[in-house]
Amino acid sequence: MGNETILSIKELKKDFRIGSETVHVIGGISFDVNKGEFISIIGESGCGKSTLLKMITALESVTAGEIRIDGKTVTRPDEKCTMIFQESRLLPWLSVEKNIAFTLPPDMSKEKKRELVKSHIELVGLSGFEKALPSQLSGGMQQRVSIARALATAPDLLLLDEPFGALDAFTRINLQDEILKIWQKQKTTMLLVTHDIDEAIYLSDRIIVLSAKPGKVKADIKVSLPRPRRRSDIEFLRIRRSVLLELFENGSQEDLEYYI
Amino acid sequence: MGREKKNSIRSRAVNFLLVISLPALLLIFWEIGVRNGSINGNVIPAPSKLFDTFIELIKKGKLQEGLLISFQRVIQGFLIASVAGVTLGFLMGIFASFNRMLSSLVNILRPIPVVALIPILIIILGVGESANVSIIVVGALWPILLNTTAGVMSTDRKLLELAYVYRLGKPKQYFKIILPSALYSILTGLRLGVSGAWMSVVAAEMIGATSGIGYLIMFSKSLAQAANMYVLVLVVGIIGYLIDKLLLMLQNRISKRFVAGRG
Ligand SMILES: Nc1ncnc2c1ncn2[C@@H]1O[C@H](COP(=O)(O)OP(=O)(O)OP(=O)(O)O)[C@@H](O)[C@H]1O
Ligand SMILES: [Mg+2]
């Protein structure tokens, strides 16, 4: 793994106006992401995690500071970067294969498209469902389609905004393994927003803990356990405890006991 | 399965009887009333007389001739209204500034009954086809325009965000996301537009034409041919009903094919 920076965030700030008041949602965040890294962002609800991803994809404007992807300041959605949303966001009138082909570049040849669609349907384990409409799939399968759609565009940087949040524990663990496999195979840089501490430790090289009001980087925790990781390992649990301590620094001991 | 089928045939039959019973009863009492003299047959002719008149009108070819002309006008007016309504409605749905520019004008013109515009259009365009067709255009335009705009504006914002992040071009956003999203609503608008066109052609022909089914109604009135008048008015109603049924069927077919997964 080279130490080349793919994403660089410097003194990033975001204010929203709600009525006549200005709310400082993100108050000066800085961190760098290296090529090929798997990073998780964790923080309490409302601390600005989705807002951060939206700024990286230029869906939200930047109030102050700077975001650079491969050295280029972000003003429009960057072609190296793609996002998987919390909901699958499939076009309901298109079949699985057409949904995946939909976001491929228009100048790509028909054969190349067909090939990419086919291989990515296989990758997420949906062979046989090529012609199915989203309404004919379960929530987990729909999310797989949206993962396939994102990966087919071959991004260097993939942003994931709680992509497994709405799924049951069983499907979630399955998809985590799939994402991990894909990451190991394709070396895509991953930036994952999650609520799930276990998920963050299971998957990432680094966990960035954000504080709220305004959002700031509270801790940047390195996870250097070998993969595949086991959720019951002593070391796993130790890291879990340190993430919890960061998250509940100001919280009561009971909160912590509850989670542990 | 077999049992269910039998049940559904039975419930359909019951439904049909319920739908048909009131009109049938009305016809029976009407006929009896005219025959025993409690209804004046010169003002309200008996159903049997109306049926004879209907056959006679068809034999003479008057009815078909009038309908053909009216249909031609409806089709012309409806086509113009569709193109204008869908285009303007689409633009109003996409561009907020265009919407603001047009909406006050639309909201003032829309509540005016078509009949009130007929004299104005006749003064401007003179008696003739262009006046007739313009009246139909106005009668069909509003539902098409408003439903198109509403359909475009109801497009899921999250899909547009997706398109933005994946850098899909504007044409792809308009024609592959917004248009399919709005399709069902546009079809509803077109269906209401045809109904509007049909009502307006009759009104237009009653006032400013020398042919068509509306004209035939006025002509019968001036000759005091009560039976003819009733038959023609009933035909107008029944055709309007059939057009709506047919288009509803068409709409459901099209939307099943293209708007799958939308219930
Ligand atoms: N468009 C907006 N206008 C005004 N305020 C906004 C807007 N978008 C987000 N906010 C505010 O910014 C804050 C952060 O929102 P954000 O969605 O980024 O939180 P989050 O960390 O993703 O939370 P969650 O974990 O619940 O998804 C919230 O307090 C929210 O009210
Ligand atoms: Mg969020």
Coordinates of C-alpha atoms and ligand atoms in Angstrom, one line a residue:
Chain A
M1 CA 0.0 0.0 0.0
G2 CA 1.6 3.3 -1.1
N3 CA 1.1 6.3 1.0
E4 CA -0.4 8.4 -1.7
T5 CA -3.3 10.7 -0.6
I6 CA -6.5 10.3 -2.5
L7 CA -8.8 12.5 -0.4
S8 CA -7.6 15.4 1.6
I9 CA -9.9 17.4 3.9
K10 CA -8.6 20.7 5.4
E11 CA -10.3 22.9 8.0
L12 CA -13.7 22.0 6.5
K13 CA -16.6 23.9 7.9
K14 CA -20.3 23.8 7.1
D15 CA -23.0 26.2 8.4
F16 CA -26.7 25.8 7.7
R17 CA -29.3 28.5 8.1
I18 CA -32.4 27.2 9.8
G19 CA -34.9 30.1 9.9
S20 CA -32.9 33.1 11.0
E21 CA -30.3 31.1 12.9
T22 CA -27.0 29.9 11.7
V23 CA -26.2 26.4 12.8
H24 CA -22.5 25.3 12.8
V25 CA -22.9 21.7 11.7
I26 CA -19.2 21.0 10.9
G27 CA -16.7 23.1 12.7
G28 CA -13.2 22.6 11.1
I29 CA -12.5 19.0 10.1
S30 CA -9.2 17.9 8.7
F31 CA -8.0 14.4 7.7
D32 CA -6.3 12.6 4.9
V33 CA -7.2 9.3 3.3
N34 CA -4.6 7.2 1.6
K35 CA -5.2 5.3 -1.6
G36 CA -6.6 1.8 -0.9
E37 CA -7.5 2.6 2.7
F38 CA -10.7 1.5 4.4
I39 CA -11.9 4.3 6.7
S40 CA -15.0 4.4 8.9
I41 CA -16.6 7.5 10.2
I42 CA -18.6 7.2 13.3
G43 CA -20.4 9.7 15.4
E44 CA -23.7 10.4 17.0
S45 CA -26.8 11.2 15.0
G46 CA -26.8 14.7 13.6
C47 CA -23.1 15.3 13.9
G48 CA -22.8 15.9 10.1
K49 CA -21.6 12.6 8.7
S50 CA -24.0 12.7 5.7
T51 CA -23.4 16.4 5.2
L52 CA -19.6 15.6 5.0
L53 CA -20.2 12.9 2.3
K54 CA -22.5 15.3 0.5
M55 CA -19.8 17.9 0.4
I56 CA -17.3 15.4 -0.9
T57 CA -19.7 14.7 -3.8
A58 CA -20.5 18.4 -4.3
L59 CA -24.2 17.8 -3.4
E60 CA -23.7 20.4 -0.6
S61 CA -21.6 23.6 -0.9
V62 CA -18.5 24.1 1.4
T63 CA -18.8 27.0 3.8
A64 CA -15.1 27.2 4.5
G65 CA -12.0 25.0 4.1
E66 CA -11.2 22.7 1.3
I67 CA -11.8 19.2 -0.1
R68 CA -9.3 17.8 -2.6
I69 CA -9.6 14.5 -4.5
D70 CA -6.3 13.5 -6.0
G71 CA -5.1 17.0 -5.5
K72 CA -8.0 18.6 -7.3
T73 CA -10.4 20.9 -5.3
V74 CA -13.9 19.6 -5.4
T75 CA -16.4 21.9 -7.1
R76 CA -18.4 19.4 -9.1
P77 CA -18.9 15.6 -8.6
D78 CA -15.5 14.0 -9.3
E79 CA -15.3 11.2 -11.8
K80 CA -13.1 9.2 -9.5
C81 CA -15.6 9.3 -6.7
T82 CA -19.0 7.5 -6.3
M83 CA -21.4 7.2 -3.4
I84 CA -23.7 4.4 -2.2
F85 CA -26.6 6.0 -0.5
Q86 CA -28.5 4.8 2.6
E87 CA -31.5 3.8 0.5
S88 CA -30.8 1.9 -2.7
R89 CA -32.2 4.7 -5.0
L90 CA -32.9 2.4 -7.9
L91 CA -35.1 3.5 -10.8
P92 CA -38.3 1.5 -10.1
W93 CA -39.2 1.1 -13.8
L94 CA -35.8 -0.4 -14.8
S95 CA -34.7 -4.0 -14.4
V96 CA -31.6 -4.9 -12.3
E97 CA -29.3 -5.0 -15.3
K98 CA -30.7 -1.8 -16.8
N99 CA -30.3 0.0 -13.4
I100 CA -26.6 -1.0 -13.3
A101 CA -26.0 0.0 -16.9
F102 CA -27.8 3.3 -16.3
T103 CA -25.0 5.0 -14.6
L104 CA -22.2 3.8 -16.9
P105 CA -20.5 6.4 -19.0
P106 CA -22.5 7.1 -22.3
D107 CA -19.3 6.7 -24.5
M108 CA -18.7 3.2 -23.3
S109 CA -19.3 0.5 -25.9
K110 CA -22.3 -1.8 -25.7
E111 CA -20.2 -4.9 -25.2
K112 CA -18.2 -3.4 -22.5
K113 CA -21.3 -2.3 -20.7
R114 CA -22.9 -5.7 -21.0
E115 CA -19.7 -7.4 -19.7
L116 CA -19.5 -5.0 -16.7
V117 CA -23.1 -5.4 -15.8
K118 CA -22.9 -9.2 -16.0
S119 CA -19.7 -9.5 -13.9
H120 CA -21.0 -7.1 -11.2
I121 CA -24.3 -8.9 -10.9
E122 CA -22.3 -12.0 -10.3
L123 CA -20.1 -10.2 -7.8
V124 CA -23.0 -9.3 -5.6
G125 CA -24.6 -12.7 -6.0
L126 CA -27.6 -11.7 -8.0
S127 CA -27.3 -14.0 -11.0
G128 CA -30.7 -15.0 -12.2
F129 CA -32.3 -11.7 -11.2
E130 CA -31.0 -9.7 -14.2
K131 CA -34.5 -9.0 -15.5
A132 CA -36.2 -8.5 -12.1
L133 CA -37.6 -5.1 -11.2
P134 CA -36.6 -3.5 -7.9
S135 CA -40.1 -4.0 -6.5
Q136 CA -39.6 -7.8 -7.0
L137 CA -36.5 -7.8 -4.8
S138 CA -36.0 -7.8 -1.0
G139 CA -34.4 -4.7 0.6
G140 CA -31.1 -6.5 0.9
M141 CA -31.1 -7.5 -2.7
Q142 CA -31.9 -3.9 -3.7
Q143 CA -29.0 -2.6 -1.8
R144 CA -26.8 -5.2 -3.5
V145 CA -27.9 -3.8 -6.8
S146 CA -26.9 -0.3 -5.8
I147 CA -23.5 -1.6 -4.6
A148 CA -23.1 -3.3 -8.0
R149 CA -24.1 -0.1 -9.7
A150 CA -21.5 1.9 -7.8
L151 CA -18.7 -0.6 -8.3
A152 CA -19.4 -1.0 -12.0
T153 CA -18.3 2.6 -12.5
A154 CA -14.9 1.6 -11.1
P155 CA -14.5 4.4 -8.7
D156 CA -11.1 5.0 -7.0
L157 CA -12.9 6.4 -4.0
L158 CA -16.2 4.9 -2.8
L159 CA -18.3 6.8 -0.2
L160 CA -20.9 4.7 1.7
D161 CA -23.5 6.4 3.8
E162 CA -24.8 3.8 6.2
P163 CA -25.5 1.4 3.3
F164 CA -26.5 -1.4 5.6
G165 CA -28.4 0.6 8.1
A166 CA -31.9 -0.5 7.1
L167 CA -31.0 -4.2 6.8
D168 CA -31.4 -7.1 9.3
A169 CA -28.3 -8.4 11.1
F170 CA -27.9 -11.4 9.0
T171 CA -28.0 -9.6 5.6
R172 CA -25.8 -6.9 7.1
I173 CA -23.0 -9.3 8.0
N174 CA -23.2 -10.9 4.6
L175 CA -22.9 -7.6 2.8
Q176 CA -20.0 -6.5 5.1
D177 CA -18.1 -9.6 4.0
E178 CA -18.9 -8.9 0.4
I179 CA -17.7 -5.3 0.6
L180 CA -14.6 -6.5 2.3
K181 CA -13.9 -9.1 -0.5
I182 CA -14.5 -6.5 -3.1
W183 CA -12.2 -4.1 -1.3
Q184 CA -9.4 -6.6 -1.1
K185 CA -9.8 -7.6 -4.7
Q186 CA -10.2 -4.1 -6.3
K187 CA -8.3 -2.0 -3.8
T188 CA -11.0 0.7 -4.0
T189 CA -10.6 3.3 -1.3
M190 CA -13.6 3.1 1.0
L191 CA -15.1 5.8 3.2
L192 CA -17.9 4.3 5.2
V193 CA -20.3 6.2 7.5
T194 CA -21.8 4.0 10.1
H195 CA -23.6 3.8 13.4
D196 CA -22.4 0.3 14.1
I197 CA -19.1 0.2 16.1
D198 CA -18.6 -3.5 15.4
E199 CA -19.0 -2.9 11.6
A200 CA -16.4 -0.1 11.8
I201 CA -13.9 -2.3 13.6
Y202 CA -14.6 -5.4 11.5
L203 CA -14.0 -3.5 8.2
S204 CA -11.7 -0.6 8.6
D205 CA -8.0 0.3 8.8
R206 CA -8.9 3.5 10.6
I207 CA -11.9 4.8 12.5
I208 CA -12.6 8.5 12.6
V209 CA -14.7 9.5 15.6
L210 CA -16.7 12.8 15.2
S211 CA -18.0 14.9 17.9
A212 CA -21.3 16.8 17.6
K213 CA -22.3 20.5 17.5
P214 CA -20.2 21.4 15.8
G215 CA -18.7 18.2 14.2
K216 CA -15.0 17.9 14.8
V217 CA -12.6 15.0 14.7
K218 CA -12.4 13.6 18.2
A219 CA -10.2 10.6 17.6
D220 CA -8.5 8.8 14.7
I221 CA -8.1 5.2 15.8
K222 CA -5.9 2.8 13.9
V223 CA -7.1 -0.7 13.6
S224 CA -4.3 -3.0 12.7
L225 CA -5.8 -6.4 13.4
P226 CA -5.2 -9.0 10.7
R227 CA -8.2 -10.0 8.5
P228 CA -10.5 -11.9 8.6
R229 CA -11.3 -10.4 12.0
R230 CA -13.3 -12.1 14.7
R231 CA -15.8 -10.1 16.6
S232 CA -15.0 -12.0 19.8
D233 CA -11.2 -11.5 19.8
I234 CA -9.8 -9.8 22.9
E235 CA -8.0 -7.2 20.8
F236 CA -11.3 -6.5 18.9
L237 CA -13.1 -5.9 22.2
R238 CA -10.3 -3.7 23.4
I239 CA -10.6 -1.4 20.4
R240 CA -14.4 -1.5 20.8
R241 CA -14.0 -0.2 24.3
S242 CA -11.7 2.6 23.3
V243 CA -14.1 3.7 20.5
L244 CA -16.9 3.7 23.0
L245 CA -14.9 5.7 25.5
E246 CA -14.3 8.3 22.8
L247 CA -18.0 8.4 21.8
F248 CA -19.3 8.7 25.4
E249 CA -16.5 10.9 26.8
N250 CA -19.0 13.2 28.3
G251 CA -21.7 10.6 28.8
S252 CA -22.5 8.7 31.9
Q253 CA -20.9 5.4 32.9
E254 CA -24.3 3.7 32.5
D255 CA -24.3 4.6 28.7
L256 CA -21.0 2.8 28.4
E257 CA -22.0 -0.2 30.5
Y258 CA -25.1 -0.5 28.4
Y259 CA -23.1 -0.7 25.2
I260 CA -20.5 -3.0 26.6
Chain B
M1 CA -59.1 -21.7 -7.9
G2 CA -62.2 -22.9 -9.8
R3 CA -64.3 -21.8 -7.0
E4 CA -62.7 -18.4 -6.9
K5 CA -63.3 -18.0 -10.6
K6 CA -67.0 -18.9 -10.2
N7 CA -67.3 -16.4 -7.4
S8 CA -65.7 -13.6 -9.4
I9 CA -68.0 -14.3 -12.4
R10 CA -71.0 -14.2 -10.0
S11 CA -69.9 -11.0 -8.3
R12 CA -69.3 -9.5 -11.7
A13 CA -72.9 -10.4 -12.7
V14 CA -74.2 -8.9 -9.5
N15 CA -72.2 -5.7 -10.1
F16 CA -73.5 -5.5 -13.7
L17 CA -77.1 -5.8 -12.5
L18 CA -76.5 -3.1 -9.9
V19 CA -75.1 -0.7 -12.5
I20 CA -77.8 -1.4 -15.0
S21 CA -80.8 -1.5 -12.8
L22 CA -81.4 2.2 -12.2
P23 CA -81.2 3.3 -15.8
A24 CA -83.4 0.4 -16.8
L25 CA -86.0 1.3 -14.3
L26 CA -85.9 4.9 -15.3
L27 CA -86.4 3.9 -19.0
I28 CA -89.4 1.6 -18.1
F29 CA -91.2 4.3 -16.0
W30 CA -90.4 6.9 -18.7
E31 CA -92.0 4.7 -21.4
I32 CA -95.1 3.9 -19.3
G33 CA -95.4 7.6 -18.4
V34 CA -95.4 8.8 -22.0
R35 CA -97.9 6.0 -23.0
N36 CA -100.4 6.8 -20.3
G37 CA -100.1 10.5 -20.9
S38 CA -98.6 11.6 -17.6
I39 CA -95.5 12.8 -19.5
N40 CA -95.9 15.1 -22.6
G41 CA -94.4 13.0 -25.5
N42 CA -93.9 16.2 -27.6
V43 CA -91.5 17.6 -25.0
I44 CA -90.0 14.3 -23.7
P45 CA -90.5 11.6 -26.4
A46 CA -90.7 8.0 -25.2
P47 CA -87.6 5.8 -25.2
S48 CA -89.1 3.7 -28.0
K49 CA -89.5 6.8 -30.1
L50 CA -85.9 7.8 -29.4
F51 CA -84.7 4.4 -30.5
D52 CA -86.6 4.6 -33.8
T53 CA -85.2 8.1 -34.3
F54 CA -81.7 6.8 -33.6
I55 CA -82.0 4.1 -36.2
E56 CA -83.4 6.6 -38.7
L57 CA -80.6 9.0 -38.2
I58 CA -78.1 6.2 -38.8
K59 CA -79.9 5.0 -41.9
K60 CA -79.9 8.5 -43.4
G61 CA -76.2 8.8 -42.5
K62 CA -76.7 12.1 -40.7
L63 CA -75.3 10.9 -37.4
Q64 CA -72.1 9.3 -38.8
E65 CA -71.5 12.3 -41.0
G66 CA -71.8 14.7 -38.0
L67 CA -69.7 12.6 -35.7
L68 CA -66.9 12.2 -38.3
I69 CA -66.6 15.9 -38.6
S70 CA -66.6 16.4 -34.9
F71 CA -64.0 13.7 -34.4
Q72 CA -61.7 15.3 -36.9
R73 CA -61.9 18.5 -35.0
V74 CA -61.3 16.9 -31.7
I75 CA -58.3 15.0 -32.9
Q76 CA -56.8 18.2 -34.4
G77 CA -57.4 20.3 -31.3
F78 CA -56.3 17.5 -29.0
L79 CA -53.0 17.0 -30.8
I80 CA -52.2 20.7 -30.7
A81 CA -53.1 20.9 -27.0
S82 CA -51.1 17.7 -26.2
V83 CA -47.9 19.1 -27.8
A84 CA -48.3 22.5 -26.3
G85 CA -49.5 21.2 -22.9
V86 CA -46.9 18.6 -22.4
T87 CA -44.1 20.9 -23.6
L88 CA -45.1 23.9 -21.5
G89 CA -46.0 21.7 -18.5
F90 CA -42.6 19.9 -18.7
L91 CA -40.7 23.2 -18.8
M92 CA -42.8 24.7 -16.0
G93 CA -42.1 21.6 -13.9
I94 CA -38.3 21.8 -14.5
F95 CA -37.6 25.5 -14.5
A96 CA -38.9 27.3 -11.4
S97 CA -38.4 30.7 -13.1
F98 CA -40.4 29.7 -16.2
N99 CA -43.1 28.4 -13.8
R100 CA -43.2 31.7 -12.0
M101 CA -43.4 33.5 -15.3
L102 CA -46.4 31.6 -16.6
S103 CA -48.3 30.5 -13.5
S104 CA -50.2 33.8 -12.9
L105 CA -51.3 33.9 -16.5
V106 CA -52.3 30.2 -16.4
N107 CA -54.2 30.7 -13.2
I108 CA -56.2 33.6 -14.6
L109 CA -57.0 31.9 -17.9
R110 CA -57.8 28.5 -16.5
P111 CA -61.0 29.2 -14.6
I112 CA -62.6 30.8 -17.6
P113 CA -65.3 28.5 -19.0
V114 CA -64.6 27.6 -22.6
V115 CA -68.0 28.8 -23.6
A116 CA -67.1 32.3 -22.5
L117 CA -64.2 32.3 -24.8
I118 CA -66.1 31.2 -27.9
P119 CA -67.5 34.6 -28.9
I120 CA -64.0 36.1 -28.4
L121 CA -62.3 33.5 -30.5
I122 CA -65.0 33.8 -33.2
I123 CA -64.4 37.6 -33.3
I124 CA -60.7 37.2 -33.6
L125 CA -60.6 34.2 -36.0
G126 CA -63.9 34.5 -37.7
V127 CA -66.4 31.7 -38.1
G128 CA -64.6 28.7 -39.4
E129 CA -62.3 25.8 -38.6
S130 CA -59.6 27.7 -36.9
A131 CA -62.0 29.1 -34.4
N132 CA -63.5 25.6 -33.8
V133 CA -60.2 24.0 -33.3
S134 CA -58.8 26.8 -31.1
I135 CA -61.8 26.3 -28.8
I136 CA -61.0 22.6 -28.5
V137 CA -57.3 23.4 -27.8
V138 CA -58.3 25.6 -24.9
G139 CA -60.8 23.0 -23.7
A140 CA -58.1 20.3 -23.6
L141 CA -55.0 22.3 -22.7
W142 CA -55.3 22.9 -18.9
P143 CA -55.6 19.4 -17.6
I144 CA -52.7 18.3 -19.8
L145 CA -50.5 21.2 -18.8
L146 CA -51.3 21.0 -15.1
N147 CA -50.9 17.3 -14.8
T148 CA -47.6 17.3 -16.7
T149 CA -46.2 20.0 -14.4
A150 CA -47.4 18.1 -11.3
G151 CA -45.9 14.9 -12.6
V152 CA -42.6 16.5 -13.3
M153 CA -42.5 18.1 -9.9
S154 CA -43.3 14.9 -8.1
T155 CA -40.1 13.3 -9.4
D156 CA -38.1 11.7 -6.5
R157 CA -35.4 14.3 -5.6
K158 CA -33.2 11.4 -4.5
L159 CA -33.1 10.0 -8.0
L160 CA -32.0 13.4 -9.2
E161 CA -29.2 13.5 -6.6
L162 CA -28.1 10.1 -7.8
A163 CA -28.0 11.4 -11.3
Y164 CA -25.9 14.4 -10.2
V165 CA -23.4 12.4 -8.2
Y166 CA -23.0 9.9 -11.1
R167 CA -22.6 12.9 -13.5
L168 CA -25.4 11.8 -15.8
G169 CA -26.1 14.6 -18.4
K170 CA -29.1 16.8 -18.4
P171 CA -30.8 15.1 -21.3
K172 CA -30.6 11.8 -19.5
Q173 CA -32.1 13.4 -16.4
Y174 CA -34.9 14.9 -18.3
F175 CA -35.8 11.9 -20.5
K176 CA -34.8 8.9 -18.5
I177 CA -35.7 10.0 -15.0
I178 CA -38.1 12.9 -15.0
L179 CA -40.2 11.8 -18.0
P180 CA -40.8 8.2 -16.8
S181 CA -41.5 9.6 -13.3
A182 CA -44.1 12.0 -14.8
L183 CA -45.6 9.5 -17.3
Y184 CA -48.6 8.3 -15.3
S185 CA -49.5 11.9 -14.4
I186 CA -49.1 13.0 -18.1
L187 CA -51.4 10.2 -19.2
T188 CA -54.0 11.2 -16.7
G189 CA -53.8 14.8 -18.1
L190 CA -54.1 13.5 -21.7
R191 CA -57.2 11.5 -20.7
L192 CA -58.8 14.5 -19.0
G193 CA -57.8 16.5 -22.0
V194 CA -59.7 14.3 -24.5
S195 CA -62.8 14.6 -22.3
G196 CA -62.3 18.4 -22.3
A197 CA -61.8 18.4 -26.1
W198 CA -65.0 16.4 -26.6
M199 CA -67.1 18.8 -24.4
S200 CA -65.6 21.8 -26.1
V201 CA -66.3 20.6 -29.7
V202 CA -70.0 20.2 -28.9
A203 CA -70.1 23.7 -27.4
A204 CA -68.1 25.2 -30.3
E205 CA -70.3 23.6 -32.9
M206 CA -73.5 24.7 -31.2
I207 CA -72.4 28.3 -31.4
G208 CA -70.2 28.8 -34.4
A209 CA -70.3 25.9 -36.9
T210 CA -72.5 24.6 -39.7
S211 CA -71.5 20.9 -39.3
G212 CA -70.7 18.4 -36.6
I213 CA -72.8 16.9 -33.9
G214 CA -73.1 20.1 -31.9
Y215 CA -74.5 21.8 -34.9
L216 CA -77.0 19.0 -35.4
I217 CA -78.3 19.5 -31.9
M218 CA -78.9 23.2 -32.5
F219 CA -80.4 22.5 -35.9
S220 CA -82.9 20.0 -34.3
K221 CA -83.8 22.5 -31.7
S222 CA -84.6 25.2 -34.3
L223 CA -86.8 22.7 -36.2
A224 CA -88.4 21.6 -32.9
Q225 CA -87.4 18.0 -33.6
A226 CA -87.4 17.0 -29.9
A227 CA -86.6 13.3 -30.6
N228 CA -83.5 14.1 -32.7
M229 CA -82.2 16.5 -30.1
Y230 CA -82.5 13.9 -27.3
V231 CA -80.9 11.2 -29.3
L232 CA -77.9 13.5 -30.2
V233 CA -77.4 14.6 -26.7
L234 CA -77.5 11.0 -25.5
V235 CA -75.0 10.0 -28.2
V236 CA -72.7 12.8 -27.0
G237 CA -72.9 11.5 -23.5
I238 CA -72.3 7.9 -24.4
I239 CA -69.4 8.7 -26.7
G240 CA -67.8 10.8 -23.9
Y241 CA -68.2 7.9 -21.6
L242 CA -66.7 5.4 -24.0
I243 CA -63.7 7.7 -24.8
D244 CA -62.9 7.9 -21.1
K245 CA -63.2 4.2 -20.6
L246 CA -61.1 3.4 -23.6
L247 CA -58.4 5.8 -22.5
L248 CA -58.4 4.6 -18.9
M249 CA -57.7 1.1 -20.3
L250 CA -55.0 2.4 -22.5
Q251 CA -53.5 4.4 -19.7
N252 CA -53.3 1.3 -17.4
R253 CA -51.8 -0.7 -20.2
I254 CA -49.1 1.8 -21.0
S255 CA -48.3 2.4 -17.4
K256 CA -48.1 -1.3 -16.7
R257 CA -45.5 -1.6 -19.5
F258 CA -43.5 1.5 -18.7
V259 CA -44.1 2.5 -15.2
A260 CA -43.7 -0.9 -13.6
G261 CA -43.3 -1.0 -9.9
R262 CA -45.5 2.0 -9.4
G263 CA -48.5 0.1 -8.1
Ligands
LIG1 N1 -30.3 21.0 4.1 C1 -30.2 21.3 5.4 N2 -30.6 22.5 5.9 C2 -30.5 22.7 7.2 N3 -29.9 21.9 8.1 C3 -29.4 20.7 7.6 C4 -29.6 20.3 6.3 N4 -29.0 19.1 6.1 C5 -28.6 18.8 7.4 N5 -28.9 19.7 8.3 C6 -28.5 19.7 9.7 O1 -27.2 19.3 9.8 C7 -27.0 18.4 10.9 C8 -26.3 17.2 10.4 O2 -27.0 16.4 9.5 P1 -26.5 15.1 8.9 O3 -27.6 14.5 8.0 O4 -25.2 15.3 8.2 O5 -26.3 14.2 10.2 P2 -25.7 12.7 10.3 O6 -24.5 12.8 11.1 O7 -25.7 12.1 8.9 O8 -26.9 12.0 11.1 P3 -27.5 10.6 11.0 O9 -26.5 9.7 11.7 O10 -28.7 10.6 11.8 O11 -27.7 10.2 9.6 C9 -28.4 18.1 11.4 O12 -28.5 18.8 12.7 C10 -29.3 18.6 10.4 O13 -30.4 19.2 11.1
MG2 MG -26.8 10.5 7.9

